[in-house]
Amino acid sequence: MTQAPAATKATRRQHDREIVMLAVPAFGALVAEPLFVMADSAIVGHLGTAQLAGLGVASALLTTAVSIFVFLAYATTAAVARRVGAGDLQAAIRQGMDGIWLALLIGATVIAVVLPSAPSLIDLFGASDTAAPYATTYLRISSLGIPAMLIVLAATGVLRGLQNTKTPLYVAISGFVANAVLNVVLVYGADLGIAGSAWGTVIAQWGMAAVYLVVVVRGARRHGASLAPDAAGIRASAQAGAPLLVRTLSLRAILLIATAVAARLGDADIAAHQIILSLWSLLAFALDAIAIAGQAIIGRYLGADDPQGARAACRRMVQWGIAVGVVLGLLVILSRPLFLPLFTSDPTVTDTALPALIMVALSQPICGVVFVLDGVLMGAGDGPYLAGAMLVTLAVFVPAALLVPTFGGGLTAIWAAMTLMMAVRMLTLLLRARSGRWVVTGATR
């Protein structure tokens, strides 16, 4: 039986309201995260070039370490949303606590590795002799905040699964403000230099983690959920996150390979590549916000044994992804005369970046579909398929990227390879979405 037009419109409006309600605050929280690094850079930059260079190396290591474990947010969102859909809030929060305990264990392990090996890690990244001491100081102190950062990831996943993206936005904004104030006070007021910047960031991160823990603990007490660590639950969280870890590592490898190839092309190409990559990352935040909404909404529908609702929500979110991708692409094309001069006055860099920038703009509708379906399948707990699909994508991208220096095309060819990578991801995700095999209902997958 077909759905009546009025009912169809009402369903679409309902999906639109849910997507906006979840995606807009999620976008704000996502944008707030890189502001931490920007604030640190702005404050440390006035100490000297060596200090700023040291911060750059150390923050790159920290960002990589934390981004690898983003599955703590993704897997927790899907698992909690399913329980919410099934109407079992006690089990939902208990599931979230397992993710938080896993975050603590991973964080403690990372600290144990980073503290003694910090100088070697800094050398591995090629820091200069003048920058290395500052980088080592910043890395060692900041590593103490890694457990807090991972707790924030897991707890954010809990709240997203509970269909709450406003609290993460408020916490992210508060954390950014606290970080900026603490950095100024400790770097200049207490005259601690780059160590003050690191301590300010650590304090802000633990403050954010504390707020999240208060929110989650209150919810646990309200619904009678246990707060004690559960070995079986922690192990299940790790198993659910393992495929997403493979997916994330594959994606990080793609970005690193693209940067390495660009570096081999010359200074102008790598400079232009960094500019375009920063824009690509910003655009990704907008699309990822819809994906986060997808994780929460799809998980809830499947947990509520509503496969039709899940499919309808998936279709609507794909439409949103395409529409937002088209808008973002047009904005990139229209703003390119204003955007590039913000980063460089070198005409060689600008000329190198321009055709690659147009390639990025044209690929945004493809990116919209990819990000949305990525979120849908994460919400469905379809991690093993996502891992396999990313490995296939990596296998296609690597030869395409490595052949660029041989066959020419410069930076535009690299971003053509990046567009090919996104097209392969779109194909693999569309095949899965249309197969319906991701639609597995119930409180657990």
CSV table of C-alpha atoms in Angstrom, one decimal:
chain,number,residue,atom,x,y,z
A,1,MET,CA,0.0,0.0,0.0
A,2,THR,CA,1.4,3.4,-1.0
A,3,GLN,CA,1.7,6.2,1.4
A,4,ALA,CA,-0.7,9.1,0.9
A,5,PRO,CA,0.9,12.3,-0.3
A,6,ALA,CA,-0.2,14.2,2.8
A,7,ALA,CA,1.3,11.5,5.0
A,8,THR,CA,4.5,11.5,2.9
A,9,LYS,CA,4.9,15.3,3.3
A,10,ALA,CA,4.3,15.0,7.0
A,11,THR,CA,6.9,12.3,7.3
A,12,ARG,CA,9.4,14.4,5.4
A,13,ARG,CA,8.7,17.4,7.6
A,14,GLN,CA,9.3,15.2,10.7
A,15,HIS,CA,12.6,13.9,9.3
A,16,ASP,CA,13.6,17.5,8.4
A,17,ARG,CA,12.9,18.7,11.9
A,18,GLU,CA,14.9,15.9,13.5
A,19,ILE,CA,17.8,16.4,11.1
A,20,VAL,CA,18.0,20.1,11.8
A,21,MET,CA,17.5,19.6,15.5
A,22,LEU,CA,20.4,17.2,15.7
A,23,ALA,CA,22.7,18.4,12.9
A,24,VAL,CA,22.9,22.2,13.7
A,25,PRO,CA,24.2,21.8,17.3
A,26,ALA,CA,26.5,19.0,16.1
A,27,PHE,CA,28.0,21.2,13.5
A,28,GLY,CA,28.7,23.9,16.1
A,29,ALA,CA,30.4,21.3,18.4
A,30,LEU,CA,32.5,20.0,15.5
A,31,VAL,CA,33.7,23.5,14.5
A,32,ALA,CA,34.5,24.3,18.1
A,33,GLU,CA,37.0,21.4,18.4
A,34,PRO,CA,39.7,22.8,15.9
A,35,LEU,CA,39.3,26.2,17.6
A,36,PHE,CA,41.3,24.7,20.5
A,37,VAL,CA,44.4,24.3,18.2
A,38,MET,CA,43.8,27.7,16.6
A,39,ALA,CA,43.7,29.4,20.0
A,40,ASP,CA,46.8,27.7,21.2
A,41,SER,CA,48.6,28.6,17.9
A,42,ALA,CA,47.5,32.3,18.2
A,43,ILE,CA,48.8,32.6,21.8
A,44,VAL,CA,52.0,30.5,21.4
A,45,GLY,CA,52.8,32.2,18.1
A,46,HIS,CA,53.7,35.4,19.9
A,47,LEU,CA,56.4,33.5,22.0
A,48,GLY,CA,58.5,32.9,18.9
A,49,THR,CA,58.9,30.8,15.7
A,50,ALA,CA,60.5,27.9,17.4
A,51,GLN,CA,57.7,27.6,20.0
A,52,LEU,CA,55.1,27.8,17.3
A,53,ALA,CA,56.9,25.1,15.2
A,54,GLY,CA,57.1,22.9,18.3
A,55,LEU,CA,53.4,23.3,18.9
A,56,GLY,CA,52.7,22.5,15.3
A,57,VAL,CA,54.5,19.1,15.5
A,58,ALA,CA,53.1,18.2,18.9
A,59,SER,CA,49.5,19.1,18.1
A,60,ALA,CA,49.7,17.1,14.8
A,61,LEU,CA,50.7,14.1,16.9
A,62,LEU,CA,48.0,14.6,19.4
A,63,THR,CA,45.3,15.3,16.8
A,64,THR,CA,46.3,12.0,15.0
A,65,ALA,CA,46.2,10.0,18.2
A,66,VAL,CA,42.8,11.3,19.2
A,67,SER,CA,41.2,11.1,15.8
A,68,ILE,CA,42.2,7.4,15.5
A,69,PHE,CA,39.9,6.7,18.4
A,70,VAL,CA,36.9,8.6,17.1
A,71,PHE,CA,35.1,5.3,17.0
A,72,LEU,CA,34.5,5.8,20.7
A,73,ALA,CA,31.9,8.4,19.7
A,74,TYR,CA,30.6,6.7,16.6
A,75,ALA,CA,30.1,3.2,18.0
A,76,THR,CA,28.6,4.5,21.3
A,77,THR,CA,26.1,6.7,19.4
A,78,ALA,CA,24.8,3.7,17.4
A,79,ALA,CA,24.6,1.4,20.4
A,80,VAL,CA,22.9,3.9,22.7
A,81,ALA,CA,20.4,5.0,20.0
A,82,ARG,CA,19.3,1.4,19.5
A,83,ARG,CA,18.6,1.0,23.2
A,84,VAL,CA,16.7,4.3,23.2
A,85,GLY,CA,14.6,3.2,20.3
A,86,ALA,CA,13.8,0.0,22.2
A,87,GLY,CA,12.7,2.1,25.1
A,88,ASP,CA,15.3,0.8,27.5
A,89,LEU,CA,17.1,3.9,28.8
A,90,GLN,CA,18.8,2.1,31.6
A,91,ALA,CA,20.5,-0.3,29.2
A,92,ALA,CA,21.3,2.7,26.9
A,93,ILE,CA,23.2,4.5,29.6
A,94,ARG,CA,24.8,1.3,30.8
A,95,GLN,CA,26.0,0.9,27.2
A,96,GLY,CA,27.4,4.4,27.2
A,97,MET,CA,29.3,3.8,30.5
A,98,ASP,CA,31.0,0.8,28.9
A,99,GLY,CA,32.2,3.2,26.1
A,100,ILE,CA,33.5,5.7,28.7
A,101,TRP,CA,35.4,3.0,30.7
A,102,LEU,CA,36.9,1.8,27.4
A,103,ALA,CA,38.0,5.4,26.7
A,104,LEU,CA,39.7,5.6,30.1
A,105,LEU,CA,41.6,2.4,29.5
A,106,ILE,CA,42.7,3.5,26.0
A,107,GLY,CA,43.7,6.9,27.4
A,108,ALA,CA,45.8,5.4,30.2
A,109,THR,CA,47.6,3.2,27.6
A,110,VAL,CA,48.3,6.1,25.3
A,111,ILE,CA,49.8,8.1,28.2
A,112,ALA,CA,52.0,5.2,29.1
A,113,VAL,CA,53.3,5.1,25.5
A,114,VAL,CA,53.7,8.8,24.9
A,115,LEU,CA,55.4,10.0,28.1
A,116,PRO,CA,58.6,8.0,27.7
A,117,SER,CA,58.7,8.1,23.9
A,118,ALA,CA,57.9,11.8,23.3
A,119,PRO,CA,61.4,12.8,22.2
A,120,SER,CA,61.5,9.9,19.7
A,121,LEU,CA,58.1,10.7,18.3
A,122,ILE,CA,59.0,14.4,17.8
A,123,ASP,CA,62.2,13.3,16.0
A,124,LEU,CA,60.2,11.0,13.8
A,125,PHE,CA,58.1,14.0,12.6
A,126,GLY,CA,61.3,15.8,11.7
A,127,ALA,CA,61.2,18.7,14.2
A,128,SER,CA,64.2,21.0,14.0
A,129,ASP,CA,66.8,21.1,16.8
A,130,THR,CA,65.4,24.5,18.0
A,131,ALA,CA,61.7,23.4,17.9
A,132,ALA,CA,62.1,19.8,19.3
A,133,PRO,CA,62.5,20.8,23.0
A,134,TYR,CA,59.3,22.9,22.9
A,135,ALA,CA,57.5,20.1,21.0
A,136,THR,CA,58.6,17.5,23.6
A,137,THR,CA,57.4,19.7,26.5
A,138,TYR,CA,54.0,20.4,24.9
A,139,LEU,CA,53.5,16.7,23.9
A,140,ARG,CA,54.4,15.3,27.3
A,141,ILE,CA,52.1,17.7,29.3
A,142,SER,CA,49.3,17.6,26.8
A,143,SER,CA,49.3,13.8,26.8
A,144,LEU,CA,47.9,14.0,30.3
A,145,GLY,CA,44.7,15.3,28.7
A,146,ILE,CA,44.3,12.4,26.2
A,147,PRO,CA,42.1,10.3,28.6
A,148,ALA,CA,39.9,13.4,29.0
A,149,MET,CA,39.6,13.9,25.2
A,150,LEU,CA,38.6,10.2,24.8
A,151,ILE,CA,36.1,10.5,27.6
A,152,VAL,CA,34.6,13.5,25.8
A,153,LEU,CA,34.4,11.4,22.6
A,154,ALA,CA,32.6,8.5,24.3
A,155,ALA,CA,30.3,10.7,26.4
A,156,THR,CA,29.4,12.8,23.3
A,157,GLY,CA,28.4,9.5,21.7
A,158,VAL,CA,26.2,8.7,24.7
A,159,LEU,CA,24.4,12.1,24.4
A,160,ARG,CA,24.1,11.8,20.6
A,161,GLY,CA,22.6,8.4,21.0
A,162,LEU,CA,20.1,9.9,23.5
A,163,GLN,CA,19.2,12.4,20.7
A,164,ASN,CA,20.9,15.3,22.5
A,165,THR,CA,23.4,17.3,20.5
A,166,LYS,CA,22.8,20.6,22.3
A,167,THR,CA,24.7,19.7,25.5
A,168,PRO,CA,27.9,18.8,23.5
A,169,LEU,CA,27.6,22.2,21.7
A,170,TYR,CA,27.4,24.0,25.1
A,171,VAL,CA,30.3,22.0,26.5
A,172,ALA,CA,32.5,22.6,23.4
A,173,ILE,CA,31.9,26.4,23.5
A,174,SER,CA,32.6,26.6,27.2
A,175,GLY,CA,35.7,24.5,26.8
A,176,PHE,CA,37.0,26.7,24.0
A,177,VAL,CA,36.5,29.8,26.1
A,178,ALA,CA,38.1,28.2,29.2
A,179,ASN,CA,41.0,27.0,27.1
A,180,ALA,CA,41.7,30.5,25.6
A,181,VAL,CA,41.5,32.2,29.0
A,182,LEU,CA,43.7,29.6,30.7
A,183,ASN,CA,46.3,29.8,27.9
A,184,VAL,CA,46.6,33.6,28.2
A,185,VAL,CA,46.8,33.5,32.0
A,186,LEU,CA,49.4,30.6,32.2
A,187,VAL,CA,51.5,31.5,29.1
A,188,TYR,CA,51.8,35.3,29.8
A,189,GLY,CA,50.4,35.9,33.4
A,190,ALA,CA,52.3,33.0,35.0
A,191,ASP,CA,55.1,33.2,32.4
A,192,LEU,CA,55.1,29.4,31.8
A,193,GLY,CA,55.6,29.7,28.0
A,194,ILE,CA,54.6,26.8,25.9
A,195,ALA,CA,54.2,24.6,29.0
A,196,GLY,CA,51.5,27.0,30.2
A,197,SER,CA,49.6,26.5,26.9
A,198,ALA,CA,49.8,22.8,27.3
A,199,TRP,CA,48.6,22.9,31.0
A,200,GLY,CA,45.7,25.3,30.0
A,201,THR,CA,44.5,22.9,27.4
A,202,VAL,CA,44.8,19.9,29.7
A,203,ILE,CA,42.8,21.7,32.4
A,204,ALA,CA,40.1,22.7,29.9
A,205,GLN,CA,39.9,19.2,28.5
A,206,TRP,CA,39.5,17.6,32.0
A,207,GLY,CA,36.9,20.3,32.8
A,208,MET,CA,34.9,19.2,29.7
A,209,ALA,CA,35.2,15.6,30.6
A,210,ALA,CA,34.0,16.3,34.2
A,211,VAL,CA,30.9,18.1,32.9
A,212,TYR,CA,30.1,15.1,30.6
A,213,LEU,CA,30.6,12.7,33.5
A,214,VAL,CA,28.3,14.6,35.7
A,215,VAL,CA,25.6,14.6,33.0
A,216,VAL,CA,26.0,10.9,32.3
A,217,VAL,CA,26.2,9.9,36.0
A,218,ARG,CA,23.0,11.8,36.8
A,219,GLY,CA,21.3,10.0,33.9
A,220,ALA,CA,22.6,6.7,35.2
A,221,ARG,CA,21.3,7.3,38.7
A,222,ARG,CA,17.9,8.6,37.4
A,223,HIS,CA,17.4,5.3,35.4
A,224,GLY,CA,19.1,2.9,37.8
A,225,ALA,CA,22.0,2.1,35.6
A,226,SER,CA,25.2,0.7,37.1
A,227,LEU,CA,28.4,2.9,36.9
A,228,ALA,CA,30.8,0.1,37.7
A,229,PRO,CA,33.1,-1.2,34.9
A,230,ASP,CA,31.8,-4.3,33.3
A,231,ALA,CA,34.4,-6.4,31.5
A,232,ALA,CA,31.9,-8.0,29.1
A,233,GLY,CA,30.4,-4.6,28.2
A,234,ILE,CA,33.8,-3.0,27.7
A,235,ARG,CA,34.9,-5.9,25.5
A,236,ALA,CA,31.7,-5.6,23.4
A,237,SER,CA,32.3,-1.9,23.0
A,238,ALA,CA,35.9,-2.6,21.8
A,239,GLN,CA,34.7,-5.2,19.4
A,240,ALA,CA,32.0,-2.8,17.9
A,241,GLY,CA,34.7,-0.1,17.6
A,242,ALA,CA,37.4,-2.3,16.0
A,243,PRO,CA,36.0,-2.2,12.4
A,244,LEU,CA,35.5,1.6,12.7
A,245,LEU,CA,39.1,1.9,13.8
A,246,VAL,CA,40.1,0.1,10.5
A,247,ARG,CA,37.9,2.5,8.6
A,248,THR,CA,39.4,5.6,10.3
A,249,LEU,CA,43.0,4.4,9.8
A,250,SER,CA,42.4,3.8,6.1
A,251,LEU,CA,41.0,7.3,5.7
A,252,ARG,CA,43.9,8.8,7.6
A,253,ALA,CA,46.3,6.8,5.4
A,254,ILE,CA,44.6,8.3,2.3
A,255,LEU,CA,45.0,11.9,3.6
A,256,LEU,CA,48.7,11.3,4.6
A,257,ILE,CA,49.4,9.8,1.1
A,258,ALA,CA,47.8,12.7,-0.7
A,259,THR,CA,49.9,15.1,1.4
A,260,ALA,CA,53.1,13.1,0.9
A,261,VAL,CA,52.6,13.1,-2.9
A,262,ALA,CA,51.8,16.9,-2.9
A,263,ALA,CA,55.1,17.5,-1.0
A,264,ARG,CA,57.0,15.7,-3.7
A,265,LEU,CA,55.6,18.1,-6.4
A,266,GLY,CA,57.2,21.2,-4.9
A,267,ASP,CA,56.7,24.0,-2.4
A,268,ALA,CA,54.0,25.7,-4.3
A,269,ASP,CA,52.0,22.5,-4.6
A,270,ILE,CA,52.3,21.5,-1.0
A,271,ALA,CA,51.4,25.0,0.2
A,272,ALA,CA,48.3,25.0,-2.1
A,273,HIS,CA,47.4,21.5,-1.0
A,274,GLN,CA,47.4,22.6,2.7
A,275,ILE,CA,45.1,25.5,1.9
A,276,ILE,CA,42.7,23.2,0.0
A,277,LEU,CA,42.8,20.5,2.6
A,278,SER,CA,41.9,23.0,5.3
A,279,LEU,CA,38.9,24.0,3.3
A,280,TRP,CA,37.9,20.4,2.5
A,281,SER,CA,38.1,19.6,6.3
A,282,LEU,CA,35.8,22.6,7.1
A,283,LEU,CA,33.3,21.5,4.4
A,284,ALA,CA,33.5,18.0,5.9
A,285,PHE,CA,32.3,19.4,9.3
A,286,ALA,CA,29.0,20.6,7.7
A,287,LEU,CA,28.4,17.2,6.0
A,288,ASP,CA,29.5,15.3,9.1
A,289,ALA,CA,26.9,17.1,11.1
A,290,ILE,CA,24.2,15.4,9.0
A,291,ALA,CA,26.0,12.1,9.3
A,292,ILE,CA,25.9,12.5,13.1
A,293,ALA,CA,22.1,13.1,12.9
A,294,GLY,CA,22.0,9.9,10.8
A,295,GLN,CA,23.8,7.8,13.4
A,296,ALA,CA,21.3,8.9,16.1
A,297,ILE,CA,18.1,8.7,14.1
A,298,ILE,CA,18.8,5.4,12.3
A,299,GLY,CA,19.9,3.7,15.5
A,300,ARG,CA,16.7,4.8,17.2
A,301,TYR,CA,14.5,3.6,14.3
A,302,LEU,CA,16.2,0.2,14.2
A,303,GLY,CA,16.1,-0.2,17.9
A,304,ALA,CA,12.3,0.5,17.8
A,305,ASP,CA,11.9,-2.3,15.2
A,306,ASP,CA,10.8,0.2,12.5
A,307,PRO,CA,12.7,-0.7,9.3
A,308,GLN,CA,10.4,1.4,7.1
A,309,GLY,CA,11.1,4.4,9.3
A,310,ALA,CA,14.8,3.7,9.0
A,311,ARG,CA,14.7,3.4,5.2
A,312,ALA,CA,12.6,6.6,4.9
A,313,ALA,CA,15.0,8.5,7.1
A,314,CYS,CA,17.9,7.3,5.1
A,315,ARG,CA,16.3,8.5,1.8
A,316,ARG,CA,15.6,11.9,3.3
A,317,MET,CA,19.1,12.3,4.7
A,318,VAL,CA,20.6,11.4,1.3
A,319,GLN,CA,18.5,14.2,-0.2
A,320,TRP,CA,19.8,16.5,2.4
A,321,GLY,CA,23.4,15.4,1.8
A,322,ILE,CA,23.1,16.1,-2.0
A,323,ALA,CA,21.4,19.5,-1.4
A,324,VAL,CA,23.9,20.6,1.2
A,325,GLY,CA,26.8,19.4,-1.1
A,326,VAL,CA,25.4,21.4,-4.0
A,327,VAL,CA,25.2,24.6,-1.9
A,328,LEU,CA,28.7,24.1,-0.5
A,329,GLY,CA,30.1,23.5,-3.9
A,330,LEU,CA,28.5,26.7,-5.2
A,331,LEU,CA,29.8,28.7,-2.2
A,332,VAL,CA,33.3,27.4,-2.9
A,333,ILE,CA,33.2,28.5,-6.5
A,334,LEU,CA,31.7,31.9,-5.7
A,335,SER,CA,34.0,32.6,-2.8
A,336,ARG,CA,37.3,31.5,-4.4
A,337,PRO,CA,38.5,35.0,-5.3
A,338,LEU,CA,38.1,35.9,-1.6
A,339,PHE,CA,39.2,32.6,0.0
A,340,LEU,CA,42.7,32.1,-1.5
A,341,PRO,CA,44.1,35.6,-0.7
A,342,LEU,CA,43.3,34.9,3.0
A,343,PHE,CA,46.0,32.2,3.0
A,344,THR,CA,48.6,33.4,0.5
A,345,SER,CA,49.7,36.4,-1.6
A,346,ASP,CA,52.0,34.2,-3.8
A,347,PRO,CA,50.5,34.1,-7.3
A,348,THR,CA,52.2,30.7,-8.0
A,349,VAL,CA,50.4,29.1,-5.1
A,350,THR,CA,47.1,30.8,-6.0
A,351,ASP,CA,47.4,29.6,-9.7
A,352,THR,CA,48.2,26.1,-8.5
A,353,ALA,CA,45.3,25.9,-6.0
A,354,LEU,CA,42.6,27.4,-8.3
A,355,PRO,CA,41.9,24.4,-10.6
A,356,ALA,CA,42.1,21.9,-7.6
A,357,LEU,CA,39.7,24.1,-5.7
A,358,ILE,CA,37.2,23.9,-8.5
A,359,MET,CA,37.6,20.1,-8.4
A,360,VAL,CA,36.8,20.2,-4.7
A,361,ALA,CA,33.7,22.3,-5.4
A,362,LEU,CA,32.4,19.9,-8.0
A,363,SER,CA,32.9,16.9,-5.7
A,364,GLN,CA,30.8,18.2,-2.9
A,365,PRO,CA,27.5,16.5,-3.9
A,366,ILE,CA,29.4,13.2,-4.0
A,367,CYS,CA,30.8,14.0,-0.5
A,368,GLY,CA,27.3,14.8,0.7
A,369,VAL,CA,26.1,11.3,-0.2
A,370,VAL,CA,29.2,9.7,1.2
A,371,PHE,CA,29.0,11.4,4.6
A,372,VAL,CA,25.3,10.8,5.0
A,373,LEU,CA,25.5,7.1,4.1
A,374,ASP,CA,28.5,6.7,6.3
A,375,GLY,CA,26.5,8.0,9.2
A,376,VAL,CA,23.5,5.8,8.3
A,377,LEU,CA,25.6,2.6,8.3
A,378,MET,CA,27.3,3.6,11.5
A,379,GLY,CA,24.0,4.1,13.1
A,380,ALA,CA,23.0,0.7,11.9
A,381,GLY,CA,26.1,-0.8,13.5
A,382,ASP,CA,27.3,-1.9,10.1
A,383,GLY,CA,31.0,-1.4,11.0
A,384,PRO,CA,32.5,-4.5,9.3
A,385,TYR,CA,31.1,-3.4,5.9
A,386,LEU,CA,32.4,0.1,6.4
A,387,ALA,CA,35.9,-1.3,7.2
A,388,GLY,CA,35.9,-3.5,4.1
A,389,ALA,CA,34.6,-0.7,1.9
A,390,MET,CA,37.3,1.7,3.1
A,391,LEU,CA,40.0,-0.9,2.4
A,392,VAL,CA,38.7,-1.3,-1.1
A,393,THR,CA,38.7,2.5,-1.5
A,394,LEU,CA,42.3,2.7,-0.2
A,395,ALA,CA,43.4,0.0,-2.7
A,396,VAL,CA,42.0,2.1,-5.5
A,397,PHE,CA,43.3,5.5,-4.3
A,398,VAL,CA,46.9,4.5,-3.6
A,399,PRO,CA,48.0,3.6,-7.2
A,400,ALA,CA,46.0,6.6,-8.5
A,401,ALA,CA,47.8,9.0,-6.2
A,402,LEU,CA,51.3,7.5,-6.5
A,403,LEU,CA,51.1,7.7,-10.3
A,404,VAL,CA,50.5,11.5,-10.2
A,405,PRO,CA,54.3,12.4,-10.2
A,406,THR,CA,54.9,10.0,-13.1
A,407,PHE,CA,52.0,11.1,-15.4
A,408,GLY,CA,51.8,14.7,-14.4
A,409,GLY,CA,48.7,16.8,-13.7
A,410,GLY,CA,50.1,18.3,-10.5
A,411,LEU,CA,47.9,19.2,-7.6
A,412,THR,CA,44.8,19.0,-9.7
A,413,ALA,CA,45.5,15.4,-10.4
A,414,ILE,CA,45.9,14.7,-6.7
A,415,TRP,CA,42.5,16.2,-6.0
A,416,ALA,CA,41.1,14.3,-9.0
A,417,ALA,CA,42.4,11.1,-7.2
A,418,MET,CA,40.7,12.4,-4.0
A,419,THR,CA,37.4,12.8,-6.0
A,420,LEU,CA,37.9,9.3,-7.4
A,421,MET,CA,38.3,8.1,-3.8
A,422,MET,CA,35.0,9.7,-2.8
A,423,ALA,CA,33.3,8.3,-5.8
A,424,VAL,CA,34.4,4.8,-4.9
A,425,ARG,CA,33.2,5.3,-1.4
A,426,MET,CA,29.8,6.5,-2.7
A,427,LEU,CA,29.5,3.5,-4.9
A,428,THR,CA,30.3,1.0,-2.1
A,429,LEU,CA,27.9,2.8,0.3
A,430,LEU,CA,25.1,3.1,-2.2
A,431,LEU,CA,25.3,-0.6,-3.0
A,432,ARG,CA,25.0,-1.4,0.7
A,433,ALA,CA,22.2,1.0,1.3
A,434,ARG,CA,20.2,-0.4,-1.6
A,435,SER,CA,20.8,-4.0,-0.6
A,436,GLY,CA,18.9,-3.4,2.7
A,437,ARG,CA,21.3,-5.7,4.5
A,438,TRP,CA,22.1,-2.9,7.0
A,439,VAL,CA,18.5,-2.9,8.2
A,440,VAL,CA,18.9,-5.1,11.3
A,441,THR,CA,16.3,-4.3,13.9
A,442,GLY,CA,16.4,-4.8,17.7
A,443,ALA,CA,18.0,-3.3,20.8
A,444,THR,CA,21.3,-4.9,19.7
A,445,ARG,CA,22.6,-5.7,16.3
